mmCIF file of C-alpha atoms and ligand atoms in Angstrom:
data_model
loop_
_atom_site.group_PDB
_atom_site.id
_atom_site.type_symbol
_atom_site.label_atom_id
_atom_site.label_comp_id
_atom_site.label_asym_id
_atom_site.label_seq_id
_atom_site.Cartn_x
_atom_site.Cartn_y
_atom_site.Cartn_z
ATOM 1 C CA MET A 208 99.802 122.949 132.247
ATOM 2 C CA GLU A 209 102.867 120.921 132.393
ATOM 3 C CA ILE A 210 101.834 117.281 131.748
ATOM 4 C CA PRO A 211 104.274 114.620 132.204
ATOM 5 C CA PHE A 212 104.001 112.168 128.973
ATOM 6 C CA THR A 213 105.318 108.931 127.739
ATOM 7 C CA LYS A 214 105.314 108.209 123.925
ATOM 8 C CA MET A 215 104.905 104.553 122.783
ATOM 9 C CA HIS A 216 103.908 102.674 119.716
ATOM 10 C CA GLY A 217 102.249 99.459 118.463
ATOM 11 C CA LEU A 218 103.904 98.753 114.975
ATOM 12 C CA GLY A 219 104.660 102.592 114.585
ATOM 13 C CA ASN A 220 100.715 103.252 115.674
ATOM 14 C CA ASN A 221 102.004 106.052 118.133
ATOM 15 C CA TYR A 222 100.231 107.527 120.757
ATOM 16 C CA ILE A 223 100.848 109.979 123.829
ATOM 17 C CA TYR A 224 100.097 107.978 127.279
ATOM 18 C CA ILE A 225 99.143 110.126 130.066
ATOM 19 C CA ASP A 226 99.105 107.904 133.565
ATOM 20 C CA LEU A 227 96.212 109.089 135.445
ATOM 21 C CA PHE A 228 97.527 106.923 138.130
ATOM 22 C CA GLN A 229 99.741 109.858 138.763
ATOM 23 C CA TYR A 230 98.410 112.958 137.364
ATOM 24 C CA THR A 231 94.620 114.276 137.058
ATOM 25 C CA LEU A 232 93.329 116.075 133.855
ATOM 26 C CA ALA A 233 89.914 117.947 133.579
ATOM 27 C CA GLU A 234 87.452 116.063 131.255
ATOM 28 C CA GLU A 235 86.610 119.036 129.358
ATOM 29 C CA ILE A 236 89.999 119.612 128.144
ATOM 30 C CA LEU A 237 90.660 116.059 126.741
ATOM 31 C CA PRO A 238 89.417 116.813 123.269
ATOM 32 C CA LEU A 239 91.791 119.875 122.513
ATOM 33 C CA LEU A 240 94.637 118.131 124.145
ATOM 34 C CA ALA A 241 94.243 115.226 122.327
ATOM 35 C CA LYS A 242 94.618 117.345 119.220
ATOM 36 C CA SER A 243 97.054 119.654 120.537
ATOM 37 C CA VAL A 244 99.815 116.880 121.549
ATOM 38 C CA SER A 245 99.296 114.766 118.532
ATOM 39 C CA ASP A 246 100.159 118.056 116.421
ATOM 40 C CA ILE A 247 103.217 117.075 114.494
ATOM 41 C CA HIS A 248 103.890 121.335 114.292
ATOM 42 C CA THR A 249 102.951 122.644 117.394
ATOM 43 C CA GLY A 250 102.870 119.345 119.416
ATOM 44 C CA VAL A 251 104.615 116.179 120.421
ATOM 45 C CA GLY A 252 103.315 114.607 117.136
ATOM 46 C CA ALA A 253 100.993 110.771 117.502
ATOM 47 C CA ASP A 254 98.424 109.437 116.198
ATOM 48 C CA GLY A 255 96.215 110.490 119.141
ATOM 49 C CA LEU A 256 96.177 110.863 123.114
ATOM 50 C CA ILE A 257 95.575 107.599 125.302
ATOM 51 C CA LEU A 258 94.874 107.830 129.399
ATOM 52 C CA ILE A 259 95.961 105.142 131.463
ATOM 53 C CA GLN A 260 93.892 105.101 134.728
ATOM 54 C CA PRO A 261 92.291 103.428 137.239
ATOM 55 C CA SER A 262 89.337 101.323 136.779
ATOM 56 C CA GLU A 263 86.521 100.176 139.325
ATOM 57 C CA ARG A 264 86.113 97.201 136.943
ATOM 58 C CA SER A 265 89.431 95.806 136.171
ATOM 59 C CA GLU A 266 93.109 96.208 137.394
ATOM 60 C CA VAL A 267 93.908 98.961 134.519
ATOM 61 C CA GLY A 268 91.456 101.471 132.308
ATOM 62 C CA MET A 269 92.305 103.189 129.117
ATOM 63 C CA ARG A 270 90.450 105.819 127.169
ATOM 64 C CA ILE A 271 91.676 106.599 123.483
ATOM 65 C CA PHE A 272 91.206 110.167 121.696
ATOM 66 C CA ASN A 273 92.351 110.119 117.718
ATOM 67 C CA LYS A 274 94.320 112.813 116.648
ATOM 68 C CA ASP A 275 91.127 114.808 115.593
ATOM 69 C CA GLY A 276 90.201 114.794 119.169
ATOM 70 C CA SER A 277 87.192 112.272 118.662
ATOM 71 C CA GLU A 278 86.965 109.696 121.105
ATOM 72 C CA GLY A 279 87.191 106.046 120.111
ATOM 73 C CA ASN A 280 85.997 103.072 122.024
ATOM 74 C CA THR A 281 89.235 100.935 122.080
ATOM 75 C CA CYS A 282 92.639 100.711 120.506
ATOM 76 C CA GLY A 283 94.344 97.546 119.642
ATOM 77 C CA ASN A 284 97.862 98.797 119.673
ATOM 78 C CA GLY A 285 96.855 101.041 122.423
ATOM 79 C CA LEU A 286 96.304 98.150 124.589
ATOM 80 C CA ARG A 287 99.093 96.512 124.174
ATOM 81 C CA CYS A 288 101.301 99.308 125.120
ATOM 82 C CA THR A 289 99.156 100.364 128.220
ATOM 83 C CA ALA A 290 99.460 96.354 129.273
ATOM 84 C CA LYS A 291 103.195 96.833 128.931
ATOM 85 C CA TYR A 292 103.439 99.900 130.757
ATOM 86 C CA ALA A 293 100.683 99.293 133.537
ATOM 87 C CA TYR A 294 102.747 96.016 133.976
ATOM 88 C CA GLU A 295 106.288 97.834 134.320
ATOM 89 C CA GLN A 296 104.807 100.433 136.389
ATOM 90 C CA GLY A 297 103.901 97.682 138.959
ATOM 91 C CA TYR A 298 99.859 98.489 138.749
ATOM 92 C CA THR A 299 99.102 95.061 138.251
ATOM 93 C CA SER A 300 99.325 91.735 140.343
ATOM 94 C CA SER A 301 100.578 89.690 137.418
ATOM 95 C CA GLU A 302 101.504 89.563 133.640
ATOM 96 C CA ARG A 303 98.017 88.611 133.030
ATOM 97 C CA PHE A 304 95.217 91.150 133.938
ATOM 98 C CA ASN A 305 92.103 93.026 132.620
ATOM 99 C CA ILE A 306 91.876 96.145 130.813
ATOM 100 C CA GLU A 307 88.291 98.300 131.151
ATOM 101 C CA THR A 308 87.888 100.338 127.616
ATOM 102 C CA LYS A 309 84.841 102.272 126.662
ATOM 103 C CA ALA A 310 84.010 99.473 124.679
ATOM 104 C CA ASN A 311 84.539 96.692 126.883
ATOM 105 C CA ILE A 312 86.841 94.674 129.266
ATOM 106 C CA VAL A 313 89.531 92.930 127.685
ATOM 107 C CA GLU A 314 92.268 90.500 128.903
ATOM 108 C CA ALA A 315 96.053 91.242 128.580
ATOM 109 C CA GLU A 316 99.209 88.959 129.064
ATOM 110 C CA VAL A 317 102.739 90.525 128.965
ATOM 111 C CA LYS A 318 104.843 87.834 127.656
ATOM 112 C CA SER A 319 108.342 87.299 128.590
ATOM 113 C CA ASP A 320 109.638 87.670 125.012
ATOM 114 C CA GLY A 321 108.283 91.542 125.325
ATOM 115 C CA GLN A 322 105.144 90.926 123.116
ATOM 116 C CA VAL A 323 101.701 91.340 124.671
ATOM 117 C CA THR A 324 98.794 89.222 123.823
ATOM 118 C CA ILE A 325 95.409 90.749 124.001
ATOM 119 C CA ASN A 326 91.959 88.486 124.268
ATOM 120 C CA MET A 327 89.842 91.181 122.419
ATOM 121 C CA GLY A 328 86.671 89.386 123.021
ATOM 122 C CA LYS A 329 83.678 88.651 120.360
ATOM 123 C CA PRO A 330 83.505 90.492 117.435
ATOM 124 C CA LEU A 331 80.350 92.372 117.086
ATOM 125 C CA LEU A 332 78.707 91.177 113.662
ATOM 126 C CA ARG A 333 74.958 92.513 113.278
ATOM 127 C CA ARG A 334 74.344 95.585 111.179
ATOM 128 C CA SER A 335 72.902 97.570 113.839
ATOM 129 C CA GLU A 336 75.860 96.739 116.164
ATOM 130 C CA ILE A 337 78.749 98.197 113.844
ATOM 131 C CA PRO A 338 76.470 100.297 113.260
ATOM 132 C CA MET A 339 75.523 100.538 109.497
ATOM 133 C CA MET A 340 72.491 102.067 107.837
ATOM 134 C CA GLY A 341 70.574 99.513 105.754
ATOM 135 C CA HIS A 342 67.446 96.983 105.624
ATOM 136 C CA ASP A 343 69.213 94.469 104.200
ATOM 137 C CA ASP A 344 70.663 91.029 105.865
ATOM 138 C CA PRO A 345 71.338 91.268 109.444
ATOM 139 C CA GLU A 346 75.272 90.931 108.496
ATOM 140 C CA VAL A 347 77.167 92.933 106.415
ATOM 141 C CA VAL A 348 79.233 90.190 104.432
ATOM 142 C CA ALA A 349 80.642 91.071 100.800
ATOM 143 C CA GLU A 350 77.586 93.696 100.544
ATOM 144 C CA PRO A 351 77.515 95.715 97.645
ATOM 145 C CA PHE A 352 78.789 99.047 98.645
ATOM 146 C CA PRO A 353 78.467 101.435 95.381
ATOM 147 C CA ILE A 354 80.765 104.660 95.999
ATOM 148 C CA ASN A 355 82.273 106.806 93.420
ATOM 149 C CA GLN A 356 81.003 104.762 90.406
ATOM 150 C CA GLY A 357 83.463 102.072 91.744
ATOM 151 C CA GLU A 358 81.509 98.837 92.519
ATOM 152 C CA TRP A 359 83.088 97.818 95.826
ATOM 153 C CA LYS A 360 82.035 94.588 98.373
ATOM 154 C CA VAL A 361 81.946 95.835 102.166
ATOM 155 C CA THR A 362 82.296 93.096 105.037
ATOM 156 C CA ALA A 363 81.583 95.243 108.411
ATOM 157 C CA VAL A 364 82.778 94.178 111.701
ATOM 158 C CA SER A 365 82.969 96.038 115.083
ATOM 159 C CA MET A 366 85.671 95.478 117.800
ATOM 160 C CA GLY A 367 83.988 97.527 120.170
ATOM 161 C CA ASN A 368 84.858 100.139 117.235
ATOM 162 C CA PRO A 369 83.571 99.921 113.445
ATOM 163 C CA HIS A 370 85.226 98.925 110.970
ATOM 164 C CA ALA A 371 84.642 98.643 107.121
ATOM 165 C CA VAL A 372 87.018 96.028 105.113
ATOM 166 C CA PHE A 373 87.342 96.033 101.511
ATOM 167 C CA PHE A 374 89.256 93.082 100.018
ATOM 168 C CA VAL A 375 91.540 93.968 96.684
ATOM 169 C CA GLU A 376 93.542 91.906 94.374
ATOM 170 C CA ALA A 377 97.039 93.976 94.977
ATOM 171 C CA ILE A 378 97.758 95.810 98.075
ATOM 172 C CA GLU A 379 99.786 98.215 96.516
ATOM 173 C CA ASP A 380 96.843 99.292 94.484
ATOM 174 C CA ALA A 381 94.428 100.111 97.428
ATOM 175 C CA PRO A 382 92.926 103.728 96.827
ATOM 176 C CA VAL A 383 93.501 104.280 100.663
ATOM 177 C CA GLU A 384 93.777 108.409 100.591
ATOM 178 C CA GLN A 385 91.324 108.496 97.802
ATOM 179 C CA MET A 386 88.703 106.197 99.391
ATOM 180 C CA GLY A 387 89.489 106.350 102.966
ATOM 181 C CA PRO A 388 88.265 109.604 103.864
ATOM 182 C CA LEU A 389 85.044 109.109 101.535
ATOM 183 C CA ILE A 390 84.231 106.099 103.344
ATOM 184 C CA GLU A 391 85.376 107.429 106.953
ATOM 185 C CA LYS A 392 82.261 110.275 106.611
ATOM 186 C CA ASP A 393 79.881 108.394 104.455
ATOM 187 C CA GLN A 394 76.368 108.207 105.653
ATOM 188 C CA ARG A 395 75.487 104.667 105.934
ATOM 189 C CA PHE A 396 77.832 104.786 108.898
ATOM 190 C CA PRO A 397 76.504 106.887 111.438
ATOM 191 C CA ASP A 398 79.386 106.816 113.835
ATOM 192 C CA SER A 399 81.977 107.091 111.196
ATOM 193 C CA VAL A 400 84.200 104.031 110.323
ATOM 194 C CA ASN A 401 87.606 102.888 110.269
ATOM 195 C CA VAL A 402 88.448 101.537 106.670
ATOM 196 C CA GLU A 403 90.549 98.728 105.948
ATOM 197 C CA PHE A 404 91.688 97.294 102.528
ATOM 198 C CA VAL A 405 93.166 93.869 102.587
ATOM 199 C CA GLU A 406 94.911 91.550 99.974
ATOM 200 C CA VAL A 407 94.550 87.940 100.811
ATOM 201 C CA ILE A 408 97.947 86.261 100.400
ATOM 202 C CA SER A 409 97.066 83.079 101.466
ATOM 203 C CA PRO A 410 94.656 81.685 104.267
ATOM 204 C CA GLN A 411 97.387 82.782 107.027
ATOM 205 C CA GLU A 412 98.399 85.699 105.733
ATOM 206 C CA LEU A 413 96.922 89.124 104.664
ATOM 207 C CA ASN A 414 98.246 92.349 103.509
ATOM 208 C CA PHE A 415 96.916 95.595 105.175
ATOM 209 C CA ARG A 416 96.276 98.957 105.083
ATOM 210 C CA VAL A 417 94.215 101.606 106.957
ATOM 211 C CA TRP A 418 92.417 104.704 106.536
ATOM 212 C CA GLU A 419 91.494 105.256 110.485
ATOM 213 C CA ARG A 420 88.628 107.262 111.796
ATOM 214 C CA GLY A 421 89.855 110.366 113.192
ATOM 215 C CA SER A 422 93.395 109.707 112.334
ATOM 216 C CA GLY A 423 94.120 109.227 108.770
ATOM 217 C CA ILE A 424 96.378 106.802 107.367
ATOM 218 C CA THR A 425 98.448 105.262 110.322
ATOM 219 C CA GLN A 426 101.070 102.995 110.334
ATOM 220 C CA ALA A 427 99.174 99.871 111.935
ATOM 221 C CA CYS A 428 95.894 99.220 113.434
ATOM 222 C CA GLY A 429 95.471 96.740 115.666
ATOM 223 C CA THR A 430 91.374 96.548 115.842
ATOM 224 C CA GLY A 431 91.778 96.800 111.968
ATOM 225 C CA ALA A 432 93.827 93.985 112.058
ATOM 226 C CA CYS A 433 91.344 91.846 114.228
ATOM 227 C CA ALA A 434 88.694 93.039 111.793
ATOM 228 C CA ALA A 435 90.431 92.347 108.685
ATOM 229 C CA ALA A 436 90.966 88.704 110.119
ATOM 230 C CA VAL A 437 87.499 88.238 111.154
ATOM 231 C CA ALA A 438 86.512 89.397 107.532
ATOM 232 C CA ALA A 439 88.518 86.800 105.760
ATOM 233 C CA ILE A 440 87.392 84.222 107.565
ATOM 234 C CA LEU A 441 83.705 85.456 106.975
ATOM 235 C CA ASN A 442 84.664 85.360 103.296
ATOM 236 C CA ASP A 443 86.316 82.160 103.491
ATOM 237 C CA HIS A 444 89.812 83.480 102.714
ATOM 238 C CA ALA A 445 90.735 82.051 105.718
ATOM 239 C CA GLU A 446 90.003 79.510 108.771
ATOM 240 C CA LEU A 447 88.634 79.830 112.442
ATOM 241 C CA ASN A 448 91.139 78.802 114.999
ATOM 242 C CA ASP A 449 94.382 79.244 112.651
ATOM 243 C CA ASP A 450 96.976 81.897 113.362
ATOM 244 C CA ILE A 451 96.838 84.343 110.751
ATOM 245 C CA THR A 452 99.892 86.775 110.021
ATOM 246 C CA VAL A 453 98.418 90.195 109.130
ATOM 247 C CA HIS A 454 101.157 92.559 107.605
ATOM 248 C CA LEU A 455 100.605 96.354 108.280
ATOM 249 C CA LEU A 456 103.109 99.010 107.456
ATOM 250 C CA GLY A 457 104.589 99.252 110.567
ATOM 251 C CA GLY A 458 104.938 94.986 111.078
ATOM 252 C CA ASP A 459 103.380 91.987 111.917
ATOM 253 C CA LEU A 460 100.375 91.155 114.266
ATOM 254 C CA VAL A 461 99.314 87.490 114.637
ATOM 255 C CA ILE A 462 95.531 87.463 115.279
ATOM 256 C CA ARG A 463 93.614 84.370 115.514
ATOM 257 C CA TRP A 464 89.851 84.127 116.074
ATOM 258 C CA ASP A 465 88.869 80.968 118.168
ATOM 259 C CA VAL A 466 86.608 78.277 118.740
ATOM 260 C CA ASN A 467 84.813 80.471 121.413
ATOM 261 C CA GLY A 468 84.295 82.867 118.997
ATOM 262 C CA GLU A 469 86.994 85.294 120.807
ATOM 263 C CA VAL A 470 89.605 87.123 118.736
ATOM 264 C CA TRP A 471 93.438 87.287 120.241
ATOM 265 C CA MET A 472 95.986 89.644 118.964
ATOM 266 C CA THR A 473 99.721 89.642 119.648
ATOM 267 C CA GLY A 474 102.252 91.940 118.641
ATOM 268 C CA GLY A 475 104.628 94.230 120.088
ATOM 269 C CA ALA A 476 104.413 97.495 122.050
ATOM 270 C CA GLU A 477 107.548 99.694 122.389
ATOM 271 C CA VAL A 478 108.369 103.167 124.608
ATOM 272 C CA ILE A 479 110.054 105.767 122.540
ATOM 273 C CA ALA A 480 110.129 108.602 124.752
ATOM 274 C CA ALA A 481 108.994 110.118 128.031
ATOM 275 C CA GLY A 482 108.865 113.861 128.845
ATOM 276 C CA THR A 483 106.545 117.147 129.735
ATOM 277 C CA TYR A 484 103.874 118.385 127.490
ATOM 278 C CA TYR A 485 103.632 122.143 128.235
ATOM 279 C CA PHE A 486 99.896 122.705 127.012
ATOM 280 C CA HIS A 487 98.610 126.069 126.260
ATOM 281 C CA GLN A 488 94.654 125.861 125.642
ATOM 282 C CA THR A 489 94.914 128.560 123.577
ATOM 283 C CA GLN A 490 97.422 126.778 121.033
ATOM 284 C CA LYS A 491 96.908 126.852 117.191
ATOM 285 C CA VAL A 492 96.175 123.358 116.401
ATOM 286 C CA GLU A 493 95.764 122.641 112.566
HETATM 287 N N1 API B 531 90.594 105.444 115.187
HETATM 288 C C1 API B 531 90.104 104.293 116.124
HETATM 289 C C2 API B 531 90.889 103.897 117.681
HETATM 290 C C3 API B 531 92.239 103.641 117.170
HETATM 291 C C4 API B 531 91.996 102.442 116.631
HETATM 292 C C5 API B 531 93.590 101.774 116.272
HETATM 293 N N2 API B 531 94.946 102.309 116.198
HETATM 294 C C6 API B 531 94.182 100.488 116.990
HETATM 295 O O1 API B 531 95.428 100.252 117.202
HETATM 296 O O2 API B 531 92.670 99.647 116.764
HETATM 297 C C7 API B 531 88.766 104.542 116.525
HETATM 298 O O3 API B 531 87.989 105.528 116.161
HETATM 299 O O4 API B 531 87.775 103.445 116.364
#
């Protein structure tokens, strides 16, 4: 199969985008296609696959598949790239429009300076909405999380996808590679989980690292940065309705959890390349 694609990134979190306004893909090949095209050795190389597609409920739809072929519900960096691409392709009537994901419908604004703002909607904070096992408080804020003999405290936030946020003294000491995969697959998270480590610099500034569900360490995670800002406010490290700059490996995002309870994310979105992917369904994938 010869599949036209565009490779884009948001703060280094890069995906292979396929435009289903122009092309058709069979549903059953998507997980294997995601693994295949993401492979750095035998594919194009990316953190996963994103489909930009028509939607009945908004002007544009987006689906995201992680590097391991698992389908995510939403993707913050992916939403900014999808918004910019759809606007530039003329799929939308103005620079402000809605994007439907598996999780929800969000509002996008492509700004004249090239930045993109997404209203990510309200975070889900009830244990059952994360989802996370346990019978304690209905929400998970600084809850003891024993793992690997360490005494950790977790704050769990869903942005339509699950996040486990841990605060650390110094981001350079965050055990991302050691703890990330353990927590990702911990049985307390029945749908698995994205894992974030956050150092509070000030109420307006966070340092951030992530182990993503289905993709491992990435340069950035937009929904994760939103979850980190929400967790910082829930733990009294930051304020509602304040711009919080989150420093990720790939750059900065500005997050605001406003007085209406909605989370706004602003950041970049860049095209890296465009081309044709020669997909062989029997391709060896690591
Ligand atoms: N790994 C995530 C999807 C990608 C999210 C991330 N890349 C972002 O920018 O939000 C999940 O399975 O929920």
